[in-house]
mmCIF file of C-alpha atoms in Angstrom:
data_model
loop_
_atom_site.group_PDB
_atom_site.id
_atom_site.type_symbol
_atom_site.label_atom_id
_atom_site.label_comp_id
_atom_site.label_asym_id
_atom_site.label_seq_id
_atom_site.Cartn_x
_atom_site.Cartn_y
_atom_site.Cartn_z
ATOM 1 C CA MET A 1 135.279 35.693 157.065
ATOM 2 C CA ASN A 2 134.961 37.140 160.659
ATOM 3 C CA ARG A 3 136.985 35.577 163.307
ATOM 4 C CA TRP A 4 133.811 35.596 165.705
ATOM 5 C CA ILE A 5 132.134 33.428 163.289
ATOM 6 C CA VAL A 6 135.012 31.344 162.573
ATOM 7 C CA LYS A 7 134.806 30.650 166.687
ATOM 8 C CA TRP A 8 131.425 30.060 166.908
ATOM 9 C CA LEU A 9 131.189 27.580 164.177
ATOM 10 C CA LEU A 10 134.087 25.470 165.752
ATOM 11 C CA ILE A 11 131.946 25.514 168.868
ATOM 12 C CA VAL A 12 129.217 24.402 166.950
ATOM 13 C CA SER A 13 131.045 21.770 165.464
ATOM 14 C CA ALA A 14 132.187 20.216 168.564
ATOM 15 C CA CYS A 15 128.924 20.102 170.393
ATOM 16 C CA THR A 16 127.493 18.459 167.353
ATOM 17 C CA LEU A 17 130.151 15.808 167.712
ATOM 18 C CA GLY A 18 129.673 15.455 171.222
ATOM 19 C CA LEU A 19 126.329 14.847 170.678
ATOM 20 C CA ILE A 20 126.274 12.366 168.023
ATOM 21 C CA SER A 21 128.809 10.586 170.335
ATOM 22 C CA CYS A 22 126.873 10.534 172.941
ATOM 23 C CA SER A 23 123.773 9.177 170.986
ATOM 24 C CA GLY A 24 125.954 6.406 169.685
ATOM 25 C CA PHE A 25 124.933 7.094 166.156
ATOM 26 C CA SER A 26 126.797 5.652 163.357
ATOM 27 C CA THR A 27 126.861 5.685 159.889
ATOM 28 C CA LYS A 28 128.431 2.475 159.285
ATOM 29 C CA GLN A 29 126.600 -0.916 159.517
ATOM 30 C CA PRO A 30 127.340 -3.215 162.665
ATOM 31 C CA ALA A 31 131.051 -5.579 162.448
ATOM 32 C CA VAL A 32 130.148 -9.175 161.686
ATOM 33 C CA SER A 33 130.206 -11.215 164.706
ATOM 34 C CA ASP A 34 133.158 -14.232 165.530
ATOM 35 C CA GLU A 35 130.442 -16.580 165.608
ATOM 36 C CA VAL A 36 129.148 -15.994 161.811
ATOM 37 C CA ARG A 37 132.582 -15.385 160.519
ATOM 38 C CA GLN A 38 133.332 -18.827 161.876
ATOM 39 C CA GLU A 39 130.464 -20.594 159.921
ATOM 40 C CA ALA A 40 131.435 -18.285 156.842
ATOM 41 C CA ARG A 41 135.140 -19.635 157.140
ATOM 42 C CA VAL A 42 133.541 -23.436 157.220
ATOM 43 C CA GLN A 43 132.027 -22.789 153.738
ATOM 44 C CA VAL A 44 134.674 -20.678 152.030
ATOM 45 C CA PRO A 45 137.976 -21.609 153.493
ATOM 46 C CA CYS A 46 140.358 -20.245 150.888
ATOM 47 C CA ILE A 47 139.698 -16.830 148.950
ATOM 48 C CA VAL A 48 142.113 -15.571 145.894
ATOM 49 C CA ALA A 49 141.925 -11.852 145.776
ATOM 50 C CA LEU A 50 142.557 -10.730 142.037
ATOM 51 C CA PRO A 51 144.280 -7.449 141.467
ATOM 52 C CA VAL A 52 141.920 -4.473 141.357
ATOM 53 C CA MET A 53 140.501 -3.744 138.446
ATOM 54 C CA ALA A 54 139.847 0.199 137.134
ATOM 55 C CA ASP A 55 136.844 0.253 135.057
ATOM 56 C CA VAL A 56 137.961 2.196 132.387
ATOM 57 C CA HIS A 57 136.396 0.042 129.420
ATOM 58 C CA THR A 58 132.607 0.543 130.296
ATOM 59 C CA ASP A 59 132.489 4.114 129.119
ATOM 60 C CA ASP A 60 133.960 5.057 125.852
ATOM 61 C CA SER A 61 133.717 8.523 126.361
ATOM 62 C CA ILE A 62 136.421 8.307 129.529
ATOM 63 C CA THR A 63 139.595 10.689 128.968
ATOM 64 C CA TYR A 64 143.028 9.330 129.017
ATOM 65 C CA SER A 65 143.522 11.395 132.226
ATOM 66 C CA LYS A 66 140.803 9.880 133.812
ATOM 67 C CA ALA A 67 141.883 6.490 132.776
ATOM 68 C CA ALA A 68 145.300 7.085 134.257
ATOM 69 C CA GLU A 69 143.640 8.497 137.217
ATOM 70 C CA LEU A 70 141.590 5.331 138.169
ATOM 71 C CA GLU A 71 144.727 3.210 137.153
ATOM 72 C CA LYS A 72 146.144 4.801 139.797
ATOM 73 C CA GLY A 73 143.743 4.241 141.938
ATOM 74 C CA ALA A 74 143.566 0.980 141.335
ATOM 75 C CA GLU A 75 147.127 0.509 142.223
ATOM 76 C CA PHE A 76 146.674 2.357 145.420
ATOM 77 C CA MET A 77 143.821 0.668 146.526
ATOM 78 C CA ASP A 78 145.783 -3.113 145.717
ATOM 79 C CA GLN A 79 147.911 -1.725 148.617
ATOM 80 C CA GLN A 80 145.323 -0.924 150.677
ATOM 81 C CA LEU A 81 143.212 -4.309 150.630
ATOM 82 C CA ALA A 82 146.625 -6.325 151.157
ATOM 83 C CA GLU A 83 147.250 -3.855 154.098
ATOM 84 C CA ALA A 84 143.513 -4.631 155.652
ATOM 85 C CA LEU A 85 143.630 -8.581 154.953
ATOM 86 C CA LYS A 86 147.022 -8.980 156.164
ATOM 87 C CA GLY A 87 147.357 -11.801 158.606
ATOM 88 C CA ARG A 88 144.581 -13.521 157.273
ATOM 89 C CA ASP A 89 145.350 -17.361 156.496
ATOM 90 C CA ASN A 90 142.468 -17.698 154.352
ATOM 91 C CA ILE A 91 143.325 -15.057 151.829
ATOM 92 C CA ARG A 92 145.829 -15.816 148.519
ATOM 93 C CA PHE A 93 146.486 -12.857 146.426
ATOM 94 C CA LEU A 94 147.231 -13.009 142.856
ATOM 95 C CA SER A 95 149.076 -10.603 141.240
ATOM 96 C CA GLN A 96 148.718 -9.035 137.937
ATOM 97 C CA ARG A 97 151.689 -11.468 136.128
ATOM 98 C CA GLN A 98 150.099 -14.121 138.046
ATOM 99 C CA LEU A 99 146.590 -13.610 136.574
ATOM 100 C CA THR A 100 147.846 -13.307 133.053
ATOM 101 C CA SER A 101 149.768 -16.240 133.098
ATOM 102 C CA LEU A 102 146.340 -17.948 133.869
ATOM 103 C CA LEU A 103 144.092 -16.063 131.370
ATOM 104 C CA PRO A 104 143.037 -18.741 128.466
ATOM 105 C CA GLU A 105 144.449 -17.543 124.656
ATOM 106 C CA SER A 106 141.014 -17.366 123.585
ATOM 107 C CA GLU A 107 138.067 -15.900 125.717
ATOM 108 C CA VAL A 108 136.146 -18.026 127.926
ATOM 109 C CA ALA A 109 132.970 -17.104 129.927
ATOM 110 C CA ARG A 110 133.937 -16.096 133.395
ATOM 111 C CA ALA A 111 132.305 -19.163 135.229
ATOM 112 C CA ALA A 112 135.548 -21.506 133.339
ATOM 113 C CA LEU A 113 138.038 -18.438 134.331
ATOM 114 C CA LEU A 114 136.947 -18.543 137.970
ATOM 115 C CA SER A 115 136.960 -22.427 138.337
ATOM 116 C CA LYS A 116 140.501 -22.448 136.382
ATOM 117 C CA ILE A 117 141.969 -19.994 139.035
ATOM 118 C CA GLY A 118 140.315 -21.991 142.026
ATOM 119 C CA SER A 119 141.587 -25.118 140.672
ATOM 120 C CA ALA A 120 145.197 -23.201 140.179
ATOM 121 C CA LEU A 121 145.521 -22.103 143.750
ATOM 122 C CA LYS A 122 142.953 -24.748 145.618
ATOM 123 C CA CYS A 123 140.536 -22.259 146.503
ATOM 124 C CA ASN A 124 136.779 -22.247 146.327
ATOM 125 C CA ALA A 125 136.326 -17.989 146.161
ATOM 126 C CA VAL A 126 137.468 -15.838 144.051
ATOM 127 C CA LEU A 127 137.269 -11.643 145.182
ATOM 128 C CA GLU A 128 136.750 -9.259 141.926
ATOM 129 C CA THR A 129 137.059 -5.895 142.874
ATOM 130 C CA THR A 130 136.467 -2.958 140.500
ATOM 131 C CA ILE A 131 137.498 1.140 141.145
ATOM 132 C CA SER A 132 135.135 3.131 139.053
ATOM 133 C CA ARG A 133 136.015 6.398 140.555
ATOM 134 C CA TYR A 134 139.254 8.122 141.984
ATOM 135 C CA THR A 135 138.742 11.731 142.242
ATOM 136 C CA GLN A 136 140.897 13.643 144.127
ATOM 137 C CA ARG A 137 140.209 16.699 146.252
ATOM 138 C CA VAL A 138 140.451 20.839 145.140
ATOM 139 C CA GLY A 139 142.315 22.211 148.044
ATOM 140 C CA GLY A 140 143.830 21.970 151.565
ATOM 141 C CA GLU A 141 142.722 19.972 154.349
ATOM 142 C CA TYR A 142 140.481 23.175 155.879
ATOM 143 C CA GLY A 143 139.496 24.914 152.606
ATOM 144 C CA ALA A 144 138.579 22.515 149.529
ATOM 145 C CA ASP A 145 136.820 23.567 146.410
ATOM 146 C CA SER A 146 136.048 20.261 145.492
ATOM 147 C CA PRO A 147 135.524 17.178 147.767
ATOM 148 C CA ALA A 148 137.283 13.935 146.973
ATOM 149 C CA SER A 149 135.029 11.183 145.435
ATOM 150 C CA ALA A 150 135.533 7.473 145.131
ATOM 151 C CA THR A 151 133.394 4.711 143.924
ATOM 152 C CA PHE A 152 134.415 0.998 144.065
ATOM 153 C CA SER A 153 132.658 -2.472 144.087
ATOM 154 C CA MET A 154 133.694 -5.846 145.794
ATOM 155 C CA LYS A 155 132.493 -9.554 144.510
ATOM 156 C CA LEU A 156 133.026 -12.733 146.205
ATOM 157 C CA PHE A 157 132.411 -15.441 143.329
ATOM 158 C CA ASN A 158 132.251 -19.273 144.413
ATOM 159 C CA THR A 159 134.691 -20.534 141.840
ATOM 160 C CA ALA A 160 132.312 -24.111 141.073
ATOM 161 C CA ASP A 161 129.382 -22.363 139.604
ATOM 162 C CA ALA A 162 130.451 -18.385 139.669
ATOM 163 C CA ARG A 163 128.058 -17.687 141.833
ATOM 164 C CA VAL A 164 127.855 -14.384 143.846
ATOM 165 C CA ILE A 165 128.230 -15.173 147.736
ATOM 166 C CA TRP A 166 128.749 -11.961 149.019
ATOM 167 C CA SER A 167 128.915 -8.447 147.317
ATOM 168 C CA THR A 168 128.867 -4.395 148.154
ATOM 169 C CA THR A 169 129.710 -1.058 147.031
ATOM 170 C CA PHE A 170 131.218 1.845 147.971
ATOM 171 C CA ARG A 171 130.556 5.304 147.146
ATOM 172 C CA GLU A 172 131.210 8.165 148.837
ATOM 173 C CA THR A 173 131.703 11.894 148.092
ATOM 174 C CA GLN A 174 132.621 13.911 151.174
ATOM 175 C CA GLU A 175 130.090 16.678 152.251
ATOM 176 C CA SER A 176 130.955 19.666 153.857
ATOM 177 C CA LEU A 177 129.540 20.147 157.685
ATOM 178 C CA MET A 178 126.893 23.147 156.536
ATOM 179 C CA SER A 179 125.826 20.571 154.317
ATOM 180 C CA ASN A 180 125.556 17.817 156.480
ATOM 181 C CA ILE A 181 125.752 17.906 160.114
ATOM 182 C CA MET A 182 126.401 14.015 160.587
ATOM 183 C CA SER A 183 129.823 14.145 158.051
ATOM 184 C CA ALA A 184 131.736 15.542 160.747
ATOM 185 C CA HIS A 185 131.676 12.199 162.954
ATOM 186 C CA LYS A 186 132.158 10.319 159.961
ATOM 187 C CA TYR A 187 135.082 12.344 158.573
ATOM 188 C CA GLY A 188 135.695 14.837 161.291
ATOM 189 C CA LEU A 189 136.736 18.530 160.604
ATOM 190 C CA LYS A 190 139.078 18.112 157.369
ATOM 191 C CA TRP A 191 138.408 17.162 154.201
ATOM 192 C CA LEU A 192 139.886 14.284 153.209
ATOM 193 C CA SER A 193 142.236 13.069 150.305
ATOM 194 C CA VAL A 194 141.016 10.659 148.170
ATOM 195 C CA GLU A 195 143.669 8.290 149.794
ATOM 196 C CA GLU A 196 142.098 8.525 152.591
ATOM 197 C CA LEU A 197 138.534 8.149 151.306
ATOM 198 C CA VAL A 198 139.615 5.107 150.001
ATOM 199 C CA THR A 199 141.427 3.323 152.592
ATOM 200 C CA MET A 200 138.151 4.560 154.903
ATOM 201 C CA GLY A 201 136.428 2.452 152.588
ATOM 202 C CA VAL A 202 138.498 -0.609 152.468
ATOM 203 C CA GLU A 203 138.586 -0.995 156.338
ATOM 204 C CA GLU A 204 134.771 -0.687 156.427
ATOM 205 C CA LYS A 205 133.889 -3.020 153.860
ATOM 206 C CA VAL A 206 136.800 -5.664 154.968
ATOM 207 C CA GLU A 207 134.873 -5.263 158.850
ATOM 208 C CA GLN A 208 131.529 -6.077 157.057
ATOM 209 C CA CYS A 209 132.456 -9.328 155.296
ATOM 210 C CA PRO A 210 131.836 -12.193 156.989
ATOM 211 C CA TYR A 211 134.562 -14.565 154.681
ATOM 212 C CA PHE A 212 137.599 -12.438 155.621
#
C-alpha cells in the first residue's frame, strides 16, 4: 500500500479517536454505583464461583481441536476471573477437584446441586460461567487475516431455589476500523489476541455486576 495512503489512514484514525473521546462516546454500560453494590451485598453476602465450564457437550458436531480450544479458553478464563475478583471477601472460588467431591453419585436436578454447594460452603449464591467460543486471531497485531472471537455467559443462582438473580453474556468478534469506525475507541488501533479479548470481557462484566 502507498505510504501516503497509510499515513492518511493513521491521521484519520487518530482524529476519529479524538472526536469519540471528546464526545464522551462509550460502548460500555455504566459501572454500578457504590450504593447499589452495597444493597446487593446485603442480599447476597457470599458467592461461590464455580470453575469455568467449556461448552463442549451441546454441539454434537464439535471437532476435537475446537473442544481442546474451548478447554484452553476455560482454563485461561478461570485465571482472569480470579484476578478480576481478587480481594473481594464475599467471593469463594471452588476448584474442579472440590466441585467433583460435591457432585452426587447419581444425577440430580440443578436445584439440588446448587443447594448442596451453598450448604457446604455456607453461601447463598453460586456463579456459573460457561465459555462457548474461543477463537484466536490469525495474523499479527497490525495485520490480522481473521480476528479474535470469544463468547461466554455468566449466571448467578440463588442456592435456595436455583433462581437466576443476575446474568450476562459477552459475545465479541473484533471488527476492523474500516468496518466499524467506533471499534477504534474500544480496541485501539491493533488486532487483539483472544486472550486480550476475554480479559477485556471479564473485566467489563465484573464491573457491571452489583453482587461482586
